[in-house]
Amino acid sequence: MWRIDREYSAPLWGDEVEYTLVHLNSEAARSTVLLDQTRILKKWTDYMAGTESDLSRSVIQPEWASYMLESMPDQPYRGNLDALLAVEGDMKRRRNLIQQFLLQDQHVVSISIFPCLGISDQFTTPHFVPSPTTAHSRMLPREICSPITRYSLLEQNICARRVDRAETHVPIYRDAKTPWPFQDSPPCSTIDQGPRRGDDASPQVQDNCIYLDGVGFGPGSCCVQATFQVENESAARWLYDQLIPLGPVILALTAATPVYKGYLADSDVRWNWISASLDDRTAQEKASLPPRFSSNMTYISEDKRCKEEYICSKLLVNDDVKEQLLRGGMDQRLATHFAHIMSRDPVYLSQTDISDVNVGDANILDAFQSGVWQHVRLKMPPPDSSDIGWRVEFRPMEVQPRDSENAAFVIFMFLLSRAIIAFDLDFYIPIDKVTESMDAAHKRHAVLSERLWFRKEGWSSERFCSTMCFRQGQTCLCGTSAIARRDSGISVSQDPEYALMSVDKIINGEGESEPVGRAKFPGLIPIILAYLELSGISQNQMIRLSPYLDLVSKRASTQLPTPAHWIRSFVKRHPKYQRDSVVHQEICYDLMKEIVHLGSD
């Protein structure tokens, strides 16, 4: 199953976009999530059976919540520039495919999480209410979970293992009239029920936090993911490592989650709150065991530039699994990675997986991998396919309201992945700095106010400099002139190698205000532009591609707001907003109307 010899030259790639189904009731000025996944999937299946149209080039499939759907192209994109320029159109086509199955006042939107999910008033269509005795949540009705078996068992098994329901505490945004200290009200069904234990324990509501009860607030949120196929195992492991430090940067750039349960939050992204909702650890385990949903904990390349000090020193591994993998010929780094993945029980295994074990089948490995959620995932070639190679999945991006925005970020990430491989770029920083930056990326307006750890020096390579330094003459993008390097022996790698940097400087580069005599980081977009120049991009292609790179650049420089910033501003400008952090139903309704409009642009 470990296909170390698999070579595949085509740089294929793809995306997955998750959507929320909403119903807009104009008479009541109310927006709700539409629990219509099953009907739409049936409509799509029937449609696919009788059509050969362009819409059949899409894949629509279920996600965790019965108000969610996921779309992807039915065939991977090619790596050429014409294919890049077709991505936005493909995303629009997929959105339209879902929309055509919806009724009047029903819409498909790409939002991170529905702002009024879990409020005490109606928030689902049809209207369901939570059961006062349910173990999984007293805020979310059971009908909110997709009927797909693996999704319902995910929820049941997580709650069963932790011997309690999931509780998440999201810091609330403090406005001028927000009661302080703020005390969220638990659902009335949790009060005055007599003695409790386990599932019936009283909610532990924290001051100044939005209280979320249940697993659904995590997998009930949406994202966009991109998967990149590379030439071989070595390239996949290198790309995997280099994408890990990029996770916090892109998370901050795509921030889209400033509202939970009808309250403005004091954070802009969903990552840590998903982690909390899917946390299956018991109270005793939390001191020593990391959560299942977290940023990556392992680097896996054998390259000497992956220094020991970059690697997590307190990694949880299954020693028996690691020993077996080493005996089977796997190297230390990769064996440690899989032993870490398999240090946790799978969340879900079918009886077939257990009874029909086949050493050439990836089902059980997939069960372990899908039970540990990290922001970058290595995907090995399937044992039963000769057409699929080594792939790396990039997972931290929050879904954007517009298809043009989602297209911009997946195109940016594809081009950056190709530049990393082509130029052998080195973005290593210590794993604990990645974790620290992921936390910083949650802050309000992190793009503007936070600095993230990133590789500042030593990121270049001989392959990059031999191409770009002498191609551009006196000055290379690595910040050191070719002549100076040759004459004075200046090293490309200097200490300190990494530093706290603004998102703007990471994306667009450091300006002339930086100290004289030190190499300046050129920025990821200038590196991509250098790669495109080397690739022989035509002027016409560059004109058409530029708007996507410009969008990422302007997000980083704050010329364009993140969706989180835009949503927060929309709420605060609304005439019904009382500066008390409460996002009332009417505000949510108007917000959803505007997001529907943005999605149709």
Coordinates of C-alpha atoms in Angstrom, one line a residue:
M1 CA 0.0 0.0 0.0
W2 CA 3.0 2.3 0.6
R3 CA 3.7 3.0 -3.1
I4 CA 7.1 4.6 -2.7
D5 CA 7.9 4.0 -6.4
R6 CA 4.8 5.7 -7.8
E7 CA 5.8 8.4 -10.3
Y8 CA 3.3 10.7 -11.9
S9 CA 4.4 13.7 -13.9
A10 CA 1.1 15.5 -14.4
P11 CA 0.5 18.3 -11.8
L12 CA -3.2 17.6 -11.4
W13 CA -5.2 19.2 -8.6
G14 CA -8.7 20.0 -7.4
D15 CA -10.9 21.8 -4.9
E16 CA -13.8 21.0 -2.6
V17 CA -16.3 23.7 -1.7
E18 CA -18.8 23.3 1.1
Y19 CA -22.2 25.1 1.0
T20 CA -25.0 25.9 3.4
L21 CA -28.6 25.7 2.3
V22 CA -30.8 28.6 3.6
H23 CA -34.4 29.6 3.5
L24 CA -35.4 33.3 3.5
N25 CA -38.8 34.0 4.9
S26 CA -39.6 37.6 3.8
E27 CA -42.9 37.8 5.7
A28 CA -41.3 37.0 9.0
A29 CA -37.9 38.6 8.1
R30 CA -36.3 35.3 9.2
S31 CA -33.5 33.3 7.8
T32 CA -33.0 29.6 8.7
V33 CA -30.9 26.7 7.6
L34 CA -32.7 24.4 5.1
L35 CA -32.6 20.7 6.1
D36 CA -33.0 19.5 2.5
Q37 CA -29.8 17.6 1.8
T38 CA -31.5 14.3 1.1
R39 CA -34.0 15.7 -1.4
I40 CA -31.4 17.6 -3.4
L41 CA -29.0 14.6 -3.6
K42 CA -31.9 12.5 -4.9
K43 CA -32.7 15.3 -7.5
W44 CA -29.1 15.4 -8.5
T45 CA -28.8 11.6 -8.9
D46 CA -31.9 11.6 -11.1
Y47 CA -30.6 14.5 -13.1
M48 CA -27.2 12.9 -13.7
A49 CA -28.9 9.7 -14.9
G50 CA -30.5 11.5 -17.8
T51 CA -28.2 14.3 -18.9
E52 CA -24.9 14.8 -20.8
S53 CA -24.8 18.6 -20.2
D54 CA -21.9 20.6 -18.8
L55 CA -23.5 20.4 -15.3
S56 CA -22.8 16.6 -15.3
R57 CA -19.1 17.5 -15.0
S58 CA -19.6 18.2 -11.3
V59 CA -19.8 16.0 -8.2
I60 CA -22.2 16.9 -5.4
Q61 CA -22.1 14.9 -2.2
P62 CA -23.3 15.1 1.4
E63 CA -21.6 16.7 4.3
W64 CA -22.1 16.4 8.1
A65 CA -25.2 18.6 8.4
S66 CA -28.5 18.0 6.6
Y67 CA -28.3 21.7 5.5
M68 CA -24.8 21.2 3.9
L69 CA -23.5 20.0 0.5
E70 CA -20.1 19.7 -0.9
S71 CA -19.1 20.1 -4.6
M72 CA -16.0 19.3 -6.6
P73 CA -15.1 18.9 -10.3
D74 CA -15.7 15.3 -11.5
Q75 CA -12.2 15.3 -13.0
P76 CA -9.1 17.0 -11.6
Y77 CA -7.9 20.3 -13.1
R78 CA -4.8 20.2 -15.3
G79 CA -1.8 22.3 -14.2
N80 CA -1.8 24.6 -17.3
L81 CA -2.8 28.3 -17.1
D82 CA -5.9 27.8 -19.2
A83 CA -7.2 25.3 -16.6
L84 CA -6.5 27.9 -13.8
L85 CA -8.6 30.5 -15.6
A86 CA -11.5 28.0 -15.8
V87 CA -11.7 27.4 -12.0
E88 CA -14.1 30.2 -11.2
G89 CA -16.4 29.2 -14.0
D90 CA -16.4 25.7 -12.7
M91 CA -17.3 26.8 -9.2
K92 CA -20.2 28.9 -10.5
R93 CA -21.5 26.0 -12.5
R94 CA -21.5 23.8 -9.4
R95 CA -23.3 26.4 -7.4
N96 CA -25.9 26.8 -10.1
L97 CA -26.4 23.0 -10.3
I98 CA -27.5 23.0 -6.7
Q99 CA -29.5 26.2 -7.0
Q100 CA -31.6 24.8 -9.8
F101 CA -33.0 22.1 -7.4
L102 CA -34.1 24.6 -4.8
L103 CA -37.5 26.2 -4.5
Q104 CA -38.5 29.9 -4.2
D105 CA -36.8 31.6 -1.3
Q106 CA -34.3 28.8 -0.9
H107 CA -30.7 29.5 -1.7
V108 CA -27.2 27.9 -1.7
V109 CA -24.6 30.1 0.0
S110 CA -20.9 29.6 0.8
I111 CA -20.7 30.8 4.4
S112 CA -18.5 29.5 7.2
I113 CA -21.3 29.0 9.7
F114 CA -24.9 30.1 9.8
P115 CA -24.9 33.1 12.2
C116 CA -28.1 32.1 14.1
L117 CA -27.4 28.3 14.5
G118 CA -28.4 27.3 18.0
I119 CA -30.5 30.3 19.0
S120 CA -33.6 29.9 21.1
D121 CA -35.9 31.0 18.3
Q122 CA -36.5 29.0 15.1
F123 CA -33.4 28.5 13.0
T124 CA -34.2 25.4 10.9
T125 CA -36.7 24.8 8.1
P126 CA -38.6 22.6 8.7
H127 CA -38.8 23.7 12.3
F128 CA -37.4 21.2 14.7
V129 CA -36.6 21.8 18.4
P130 CA -33.9 20.1 20.5
S131 CA -35.1 17.3 22.8
P132 CA -34.7 18.2 26.5
T133 CA -33.3 14.7 27.2
T134 CA -30.9 14.4 24.2
A135 CA -27.3 13.6 25.1
H136 CA -25.8 15.2 22.0
S137 CA -27.1 18.7 22.3
R138 CA -29.8 20.8 23.9
M139 CA -29.3 23.5 21.4
L140 CA -29.4 21.6 18.1
P141 CA -32.1 19.1 17.1
R142 CA -31.1 15.7 16.0
E143 CA -32.6 16.3 12.6
I144 CA -29.8 18.7 11.9
C145 CA -27.3 15.8 11.3
S146 CA -27.2 14.2 7.9
P147 CA -28.8 10.7 7.9
I148 CA -25.6 9.3 6.4
T149 CA -24.4 6.6 8.9
R150 CA -20.8 7.7 9.3
Y151 CA -21.9 11.2 10.2
S152 CA -24.4 10.2 12.9
L153 CA -21.9 7.7 14.3
L154 CA -19.2 10.4 14.4
E155 CA -21.4 12.4 16.8
Q156 CA -22.5 9.4 18.9
N157 CA -19.0 8.0 19.3
I158 CA -17.3 11.3 20.2
C159 CA -20.0 12.0 22.9
A160 CA -19.8 8.4 24.1
R161 CA -16.0 8.4 24.5
R162 CA -15.8 11.7 26.4
V163 CA -18.8 10.6 28.6
D164 CA -20.3 14.0 28.1
R165 CA -21.7 16.3 25.5
A166 CA -19.3 18.7 23.7
E167 CA -19.1 22.2 25.2
T168 CA -17.4 25.1 23.4
H169 CA -16.7 28.5 24.8
V170 CA -16.1 31.2 22.2
P171 CA -15.0 34.6 23.6
I172 CA -17.7 37.3 22.9
Y173 CA -17.0 40.6 21.3
R174 CA -17.4 43.4 23.9
D175 CA -19.2 46.4 22.4
A176 CA -20.3 49.6 24.2
K177 CA -23.5 48.1 25.6
T178 CA -22.5 44.4 26.0
P179 CA -23.4 43.4 29.6
W180 CA -20.1 42.8 31.5
P181 CA -19.2 40.4 32.7
F182 CA -21.3 38.6 30.0
Q183 CA -23.1 35.5 31.1
D184 CA -24.6 33.4 28.3
S185 CA -27.8 31.6 29.1
P186 CA -27.8 27.8 28.7
P187 CA -30.8 26.2 27.1
C188 CA -33.8 26.2 29.5
S189 CA -34.0 22.4 29.2
T190 CA -30.7 22.2 31.1
I191 CA -32.1 23.9 34.1
D192 CA -34.0 22.5 37.1
Q193 CA -33.8 18.9 36.0
G194 CA -32.7 17.5 39.3
P195 CA -29.4 15.6 40.0
R196 CA -27.2 15.0 37.0
R197 CA -24.1 13.1 36.0
G198 CA -22.3 12.3 32.7
D199 CA -24.6 13.5 29.8
D200 CA -26.9 15.2 32.3
A201 CA -24.2 17.4 33.9
S202 CA -25.0 21.0 34.3
P203 CA -23.5 23.2 31.6
Q204 CA -20.2 24.8 32.5
V205 CA -20.9 28.3 31.2
Q206 CA -17.8 30.5 31.2
D207 CA -18.0 34.3 31.8
N208 CA -17.6 36.5 28.7
C209 CA -18.0 33.6 26.3
I210 CA -20.7 32.3 23.9
Y211 CA -21.7 28.9 25.1
L212 CA -22.1 26.2 22.4
D213 CA -23.5 22.9 23.3
G214 CA -23.0 20.0 20.9
V215 CA -20.8 18.5 18.2
G216 CA -22.7 20.2 15.4
F217 CA -21.1 23.6 15.8
G218 CA -17.9 22.1 14.5
P219 CA -18.6 19.9 11.4
G220 CA -21.7 22.0 10.8
S221 CA -19.4 24.8 9.5
C222 CA -18.0 25.0 6.0
C223 CA -14.6 25.4 4.3
V224 CA -12.9 25.1 1.0
Q225 CA -10.0 22.7 0.5
A226 CA -7.5 22.1 -2.3
T227 CA -5.6 18.9 -3.1
F228 CA -2.4 18.9 -5.2
Q229 CA -0.9 15.9 -7.0
V230 CA 2.9 16.0 -7.3
E231 CA 5.5 13.9 -9.1
N232 CA 6.5 11.4 -6.4
E233 CA 6.6 10.5 -2.8
S234 CA 9.7 12.7 -2.1
A235 CA 8.0 15.8 -3.6
A236 CA 4.8 15.1 -1.7
R237 CA 6.6 14.9 1.6
W238 CA 8.5 18.2 0.8
L239 CA 5.3 20.0 -0.2
Y240 CA 3.5 18.7 2.8
D241 CA 6.1 20.2 5.1
Q242 CA 6.2 23.5 3.4
L243 CA 2.5 24.0 3.4
I244 CA 2.3 23.5 7.2
P245 CA 3.7 27.0 8.1
L246 CA 1.4 28.5 5.5
G247 CA -1.7 27.3 7.3
P248 CA -2.0 30.2 9.8
V249 CA -1.3 32.8 7.1
I250 CA -4.1 31.5 4.8
L251 CA -6.4 31.0 7.8
A252 CA -6.1 34.7 8.7
L253 CA -6.5 35.8 5.1
T254 CA -9.8 33.8 4.6
A255 CA -11.3 34.6 8.0
A256 CA -15.1 34.4 7.7
T257 CA -16.5 33.4 11.1
P258 CA -17.3 36.4 13.4
V259 CA -20.7 35.3 14.6
Y260 CA -21.8 32.3 16.7
K261 CA -25.3 31.6 17.9
G262 CA -26.5 35.1 17.3
Y263 CA -23.6 36.9 19.0
L264 CA -20.6 38.7 17.7
A265 CA -17.5 36.8 18.7
D266 CA -14.1 38.1 19.7
S267 CA -12.5 35.9 17.0
D268 CA -12.7 35.7 13.2
V269 CA -12.2 32.0 12.3
R270 CA -13.6 28.7 13.2
W271 CA -10.6 26.3 13.6
N272 CA -10.2 26.1 17.4
W273 CA -14.0 26.0 17.9
I274 CA -14.3 23.0 15.6
S275 CA -11.5 21.4 17.6
A276 CA -13.4 22.0 20.9
S277 CA -16.7 20.6 19.5
L278 CA -15.0 17.4 18.2
D279 CA -12.9 16.9 21.4
D280 CA -13.5 13.3 22.5
R281 CA -11.0 13.4 25.4
T282 CA -12.1 12.7 28.9
A283 CA -11.3 15.3 31.6
Q284 CA -8.4 13.2 32.8
E285 CA -6.9 13.0 29.3
K286 CA -6.9 16.7 28.5
A287 CA -3.7 17.3 30.5
S288 CA -1.6 14.9 28.4
L289 CA -3.5 14.1 25.2
P290 CA -3.8 16.6 22.3
P291 CA -7.2 17.0 20.6
R292 CA -8.0 15.2 17.4
F293 CA -8.6 18.4 15.5
S294 CA -5.5 20.5 15.6
S295 CA -2.7 22.0 13.4
N296 CA -0.1 19.6 12.2
M297 CA 2.3 18.0 14.7
T298 CA 4.8 16.3 12.3
Y299 CA 7.2 17.1 9.5
I300 CA 7.9 14.2 7.3
S301 CA 10.6 15.0 4.7
E302 CA 14.0 13.3 5.1
D303 CA 15.7 16.4 3.7
K304 CA 18.5 17.6 5.9
R305 CA 17.0 21.1 6.0
C306 CA 14.2 19.6 8.2
K307 CA 16.2 20.1 11.4
E308 CA 15.5 18.2 14.6
E309 CA 14.8 21.4 16.5
Y310 CA 11.8 22.1 14.2
I311 CA 10.1 18.8 15.2
C312 CA 7.7 18.5 18.0
S313 CA 9.5 16.9 21.0
K314 CA 6.4 15.8 22.9
L315 CA 4.6 13.9 20.1
L316 CA 2.2 11.2 21.0
V317 CA 2.9 8.0 19.0
N318 CA 1.9 4.4 19.0
D319 CA 5.2 2.7 19.6
D320 CA 4.1 -0.7 18.4
V321 CA 2.9 0.7 15.1
K322 CA 6.1 2.7 14.6
E323 CA 8.2 -0.4 15.3
Q324 CA 6.3 -2.4 12.7
L325 CA 6.6 0.3 10.1
L326 CA 10.3 0.6 10.7
R327 CA 10.7 -3.2 10.3
G328 CA 8.8 -3.0 7.1
G329 CA 11.3 -0.5 5.6
M330 CA 9.6 2.8 6.3
D331 CA 12.0 5.6 7.3
Q332 CA 12.0 7.2 10.8
R333 CA 10.1 10.4 9.8
L334 CA 7.3 8.8 8.0
A335 CA 6.9 6.0 10.5
T336 CA 6.7 8.6 13.3
H337 CA 4.0 10.4 11.3
F338 CA 1.8 7.4 10.8
A339 CA 2.4 6.2 14.4
H340 CA 1.2 9.6 15.5
I341 CA -1.9 9.3 13.3
M342 CA -2.6 5.8 14.7
S343 CA -2.1 6.7 18.3
R344 CA -5.8 7.6 18.4
D345 CA -8.7 5.2 18.0
P346 CA -10.6 5.6 14.8
V347 CA -13.9 7.5 15.3
Y348 CA -15.8 5.1 13.0
L349 CA -15.2 1.6 11.6
S350 CA -17.8 -0.5 9.9
Q351 CA -18.3 -4.2 10.5
T352 CA -17.0 -4.8 7.0
D353 CA -13.8 -3.0 7.7
I354 CA -13.1 -5.3 10.6
S355 CA -14.3 -8.6 9.2
D356 CA -12.9 -8.3 5.7
V357 CA -9.4 -7.1 6.4
N358 CA -7.2 -6.9 3.3
V359 CA -3.6 -5.8 3.5
G360 CA -3.9 -4.1 0.2
D361 CA -7.0 -2.2 1.2
A362 CA -6.7 1.4 2.5
N363 CA -10.1 1.5 4.4
I364 CA -8.7 1.1 7.9
L365 CA -5.8 3.5 7.3
D366 CA -8.4 6.0 5.9
A367 CA -10.5 5.5 9.0
F368 CA -7.5 6.4 11.2
Q369 CA -6.5 9.4 9.0
S370 CA -10.1 10.7 8.9
G371 CA -10.3 10.6 12.7
V372 CA -7.3 13.0 13.1
W373 CA -8.1 16.4 11.6
Q374 CA -5.0 18.4 10.7
H375 CA -4.6 21.4 8.4
V376 CA -2.4 19.6 5.9
R377 CA -2.9 15.9 4.9
L378 CA -0.7 13.5 3.0
K379 CA -2.7 11.3 0.7
M380 CA -0.9 8.2 -0.7
P381 CA -1.7 6.6 -4.1
P382 CA -4.7 4.3 -3.7
P383 CA -3.6 0.7 -3.9
D384 CA -6.3 -0.2 -6.5
S385 CA -5.5 2.7 -8.9
S386 CA -2.6 3.3 -11.3
D387 CA -3.9 6.7 -12.3
I388 CA -3.7 8.5 -9.0
G389 CA -0.4 9.6 -7.5
W390 CA 0.9 11.2 -4.4
R391 CA -1.2 14.1 -3.2
V392 CA -1.2 16.8 -0.5
E393 CA -4.4 18.3 0.8
F394 CA -4.5 21.9 2.1
R395 CA -7.4 22.3 4.6
P396 CA -7.4 25.5 6.7
M397 CA -9.2 27.9 4.3
E398 CA -12.5 29.3 5.4
V399 CA -15.1 29.3 2.6
Q400 CA -15.7 32.7 1.0
P401 CA -19.1 34.2 0.0
R402 CA -18.1 34.7 -3.7
D403 CA -16.9 32.1 -6.2
S404 CA -14.2 34.6 -7.4
E405 CA -12.8 34.7 -3.8
N406 CA -12.7 30.9 -3.5
A407 CA -11.2 30.6 -6.9
A408 CA -8.5 33.2 -6.0
F409 CA -7.3 31.3 -3.0
V410 CA -7.2 27.8 -4.5
I411 CA -5.4 29.3 -7.6
F412 CA -3.0 31.1 -5.3
M413 CA -2.3 27.9 -3.4
F414 CA -1.8 25.8 -6.5
L415 CA 0.7 28.3 -8.0
L416 CA 2.5 28.5 -4.7
S417 CA 2.7 24.7 -4.5
R418 CA 4.2 24.6 -8.0
A419 CA 6.7 27.3 -7.1
I420 CA 7.7 25.4 -3.9
I421 CA 8.4 22.3 -5.9
A422 CA 10.0 24.1 -8.9
F423 CA 12.3 26.3 -6.8
D424 CA 12.8 23.9 -3.9
L425 CA 11.7 26.5 -1.4
D426 CA 12.2 26.1 2.4
F427 CA 9.6 27.5 4.7
Y428 CA 10.5 25.4 7.8
I429 CA 9.8 26.9 11.2
P430 CA 9.5 25.0 14.5
I431 CA 6.2 23.1 14.8
D432 CA 5.3 24.9 18.1
K433 CA 5.6 28.2 16.2
V434 CA 3.0 27.0 13.7
T435 CA 0.7 26.2 16.6
E436 CA 1.3 29.6 18.2
S437 CA 0.5 31.3 14.8
M438 CA -2.7 29.3 14.3
D439 CA -3.9 30.7 17.6
A440 CA -2.9 34.2 16.6
A441 CA -4.8 33.8 13.3
H442 CA -8.1 33.5 15.3
K443 CA -7.8 37.1 16.6
R444 CA -10.1 39.8 15.3
H445 CA -8.6 41.5 12.3
A446 CA -5.6 39.2 12.5
V447 CA -4.5 40.3 9.0
L448 CA -4.1 43.8 10.3
S449 CA -3.2 43.4 14.0
E450 CA -1.3 40.2 14.4
R451 CA 2.1 38.9 13.4
L452 CA 2.7 35.3 12.5
W453 CA 5.9 33.2 12.6
F454 CA 7.3 32.7 9.2
R455 CA 10.6 31.9 7.5
K456 CA 12.4 35.2 6.9
E457 CA 15.8 34.1 5.8
G458 CA 17.3 30.9 4.3
W459 CA 14.0 30.2 2.4
S460 CA 15.7 30.3 -0.9
S461 CA 17.7 27.5 -2.6
E462 CA 20.5 26.9 -5.0
R463 CA 17.9 25.9 -7.6
F464 CA 16.0 29.2 -7.1
C465 CA 19.1 31.4 -7.1
S466 CA 20.8 29.7 -10.0
T467 CA 17.6 30.4 -12.0
M468 CA 16.5 33.8 -10.7
C469 CA 19.6 35.6 -9.5
F470 CA 21.4 35.5 -12.9
R471 CA 18.1 35.7 -14.8
Q472 CA 17.3 39.0 -13.2
G473 CA 20.9 40.3 -13.1
Q474 CA 22.2 42.2 -10.1
T475 CA 19.5 41.4 -7.6
C476 CA 17.7 38.2 -6.8
L477 CA 14.4 37.9 -5.1
C478 CA 16.2 36.2 -2.2
G479 CA 17.4 39.7 -1.4
T480 CA 21.1 39.2 -2.0
S481 CA 22.8 40.3 -5.2
A482 CA 24.4 37.4 -7.1
I483 CA 27.7 39.3 -7.4
A484 CA 27.9 40.0 -3.7
R485 CA 27.1 36.4 -2.9
R486 CA 29.8 35.2 -5.3
D487 CA 32.5 37.8 -4.2
S488 CA 31.9 37.9 -0.4
G489 CA 30.6 34.4 0.2
I490 CA 27.4 35.7 1.8
S491 CA 25.3 32.7 2.8
V492 CA 21.7 32.5 1.7
S493 CA 20.8 31.2 5.1
Q494 CA 21.4 33.6 8.0
D495 CA 20.2 33.7 11.6
P496 CA 17.6 34.3 12.7
E497 CA 15.9 32.1 10.1
Y498 CA 12.3 32.9 11.2
A499 CA 10.6 35.8 12.8
L500 CA 7.2 37.3 13.6
M501 CA 5.9 39.0 10.4
S502 CA 2.7 40.7 9.3
V503 CA 0.5 38.8 6.8
D504 CA 1.1 41.7 4.4
K505 CA 4.9 41.2 4.5
I506 CA 4.5 37.5 4.1
I507 CA 2.3 37.8 1.1
N508 CA 3.5 41.1 -0.6
G509 CA 7.1 41.3 0.8
E510 CA 9.1 43.6 3.0
G511 CA 9.5 47.2 2.0
E512 CA 12.3 49.7 2.0
S513 CA 11.6 50.5 5.7
E514 CA 13.4 47.2 6.7
P515 CA 16.9 47.6 8.2
V516 CA 19.7 48.2 5.7
G517 CA 22.1 45.3 5.2
R518 CA 19.7 42.5 5.9
A519 CA 18.0 40.4 3.2
K520 CA 14.4 41.2 2.8
F521 CA 11.7 38.6 2.3
P522 CA 10.2 39.3 -1.2
G523 CA 6.7 38.0 -0.5
L524 CA 4.9 34.9 -1.7
I525 CA 3.2 36.7 -4.6
P526 CA 6.5 38.0 -6.1
I527 CA 7.8 34.4 -5.8
I528 CA 4.7 33.2 -7.7
L529 CA 5.2 35.9 -10.3
A530 CA 8.8 34.7 -10.8
Y531 CA 7.5 31.2 -11.2
L532 CA 5.0 32.4 -13.8
E533 CA 7.6 34.3 -15.7
L534 CA 9.8 31.2 -15.8
S535 CA 6.8 29.2 -17.0
G536 CA 6.4 31.4 -20.1
I537 CA 3.1 32.9 -19.3
S538 CA 1.7 35.1 -22.1
Q539 CA 0.7 38.7 -21.5
N540 CA -3.0 37.9 -22.2
Q541 CA -2.9 35.0 -19.7
M542 CA -1.3 37.3 -17.1
I543 CA -4.0 39.9 -17.6
R544 CA -6.7 37.3 -16.9
L545 CA -4.8 35.7 -14.0
S546 CA -3.9 39.0 -12.2
P547 CA -7.3 39.7 -10.6
Y548 CA -7.0 36.5 -8.5
L549 CA -3.5 37.3 -7.3
D550 CA -4.5 40.9 -6.8
L551 CA -7.4 39.8 -4.5
V552 CA -5.0 37.9 -2.3
S553 CA -2.5 40.7 -2.3
K554 CA -5.2 43.3 -1.4
R555 CA -6.6 41.1 1.4
A556 CA -3.1 40.9 2.9
S557 CA -2.6 44.7 2.7
T558 CA -6.1 45.2 4.1
Q559 CA -7.2 47.1 1.0
L560 CA -9.9 44.5 0.7
P561 CA -11.6 43.2 3.9
T562 CA -11.8 39.6 5.0
P563 CA -15.4 38.2 5.0
A564 CA -15.2 38.3 8.8
H565 CA -14.4 42.0 8.8
W566 CA -17.2 42.6 6.2
I567 CA -19.8 40.7 8.2
R568 CA -18.8 42.3 11.5
S569 CA -19.1 45.8 9.8
F570 CA -22.5 44.9 8.3
V571 CA -23.9 43.9 11.7
K572 CA -22.5 47.0 13.4
R573 CA -24.0 49.3 10.8
H574 CA -27.4 47.7 10.8
P575 CA -30.2 49.9 12.2
K576 CA -31.4 47.1 14.5
Y577 CA -28.0 46.6 16.1
Q578 CA -27.9 47.9 19.7
R579 CA -24.1 47.8 20.3
D580 CA -24.8 44.9 22.7
S581 CA -23.1 42.1 20.6
V582 CA -26.5 40.6 19.7
V583 CA -27.2 39.7 16.1
H584 CA -31.0 39.6 16.0
Q585 CA -33.0 37.6 13.6
E586 CA -33.7 40.6 11.4
I587 CA -30.0 41.4 11.2
C588 CA -29.3 37.8 10.2
Y589 CA -32.0 37.9 7.6
D590 CA -30.6 41.0 5.9
L591 CA -27.1 39.6 6.1
M592 CA -28.2 36.4 4.4
K593 CA -30.0 38.4 1.7
E594 CA -26.8 40.3 1.0
I595 CA -24.7 37.1 1.0
V596 CA -27.1 35.5 -1.5
H597 CA -26.6 38.5 -3.7
L598 CA -22.8 38.3 -3.4
G599 CA -22.9 34.6 -4.3
S600 CA -24.8 35.3 -7.5
D601 CA -22.4 37.9 -8.8

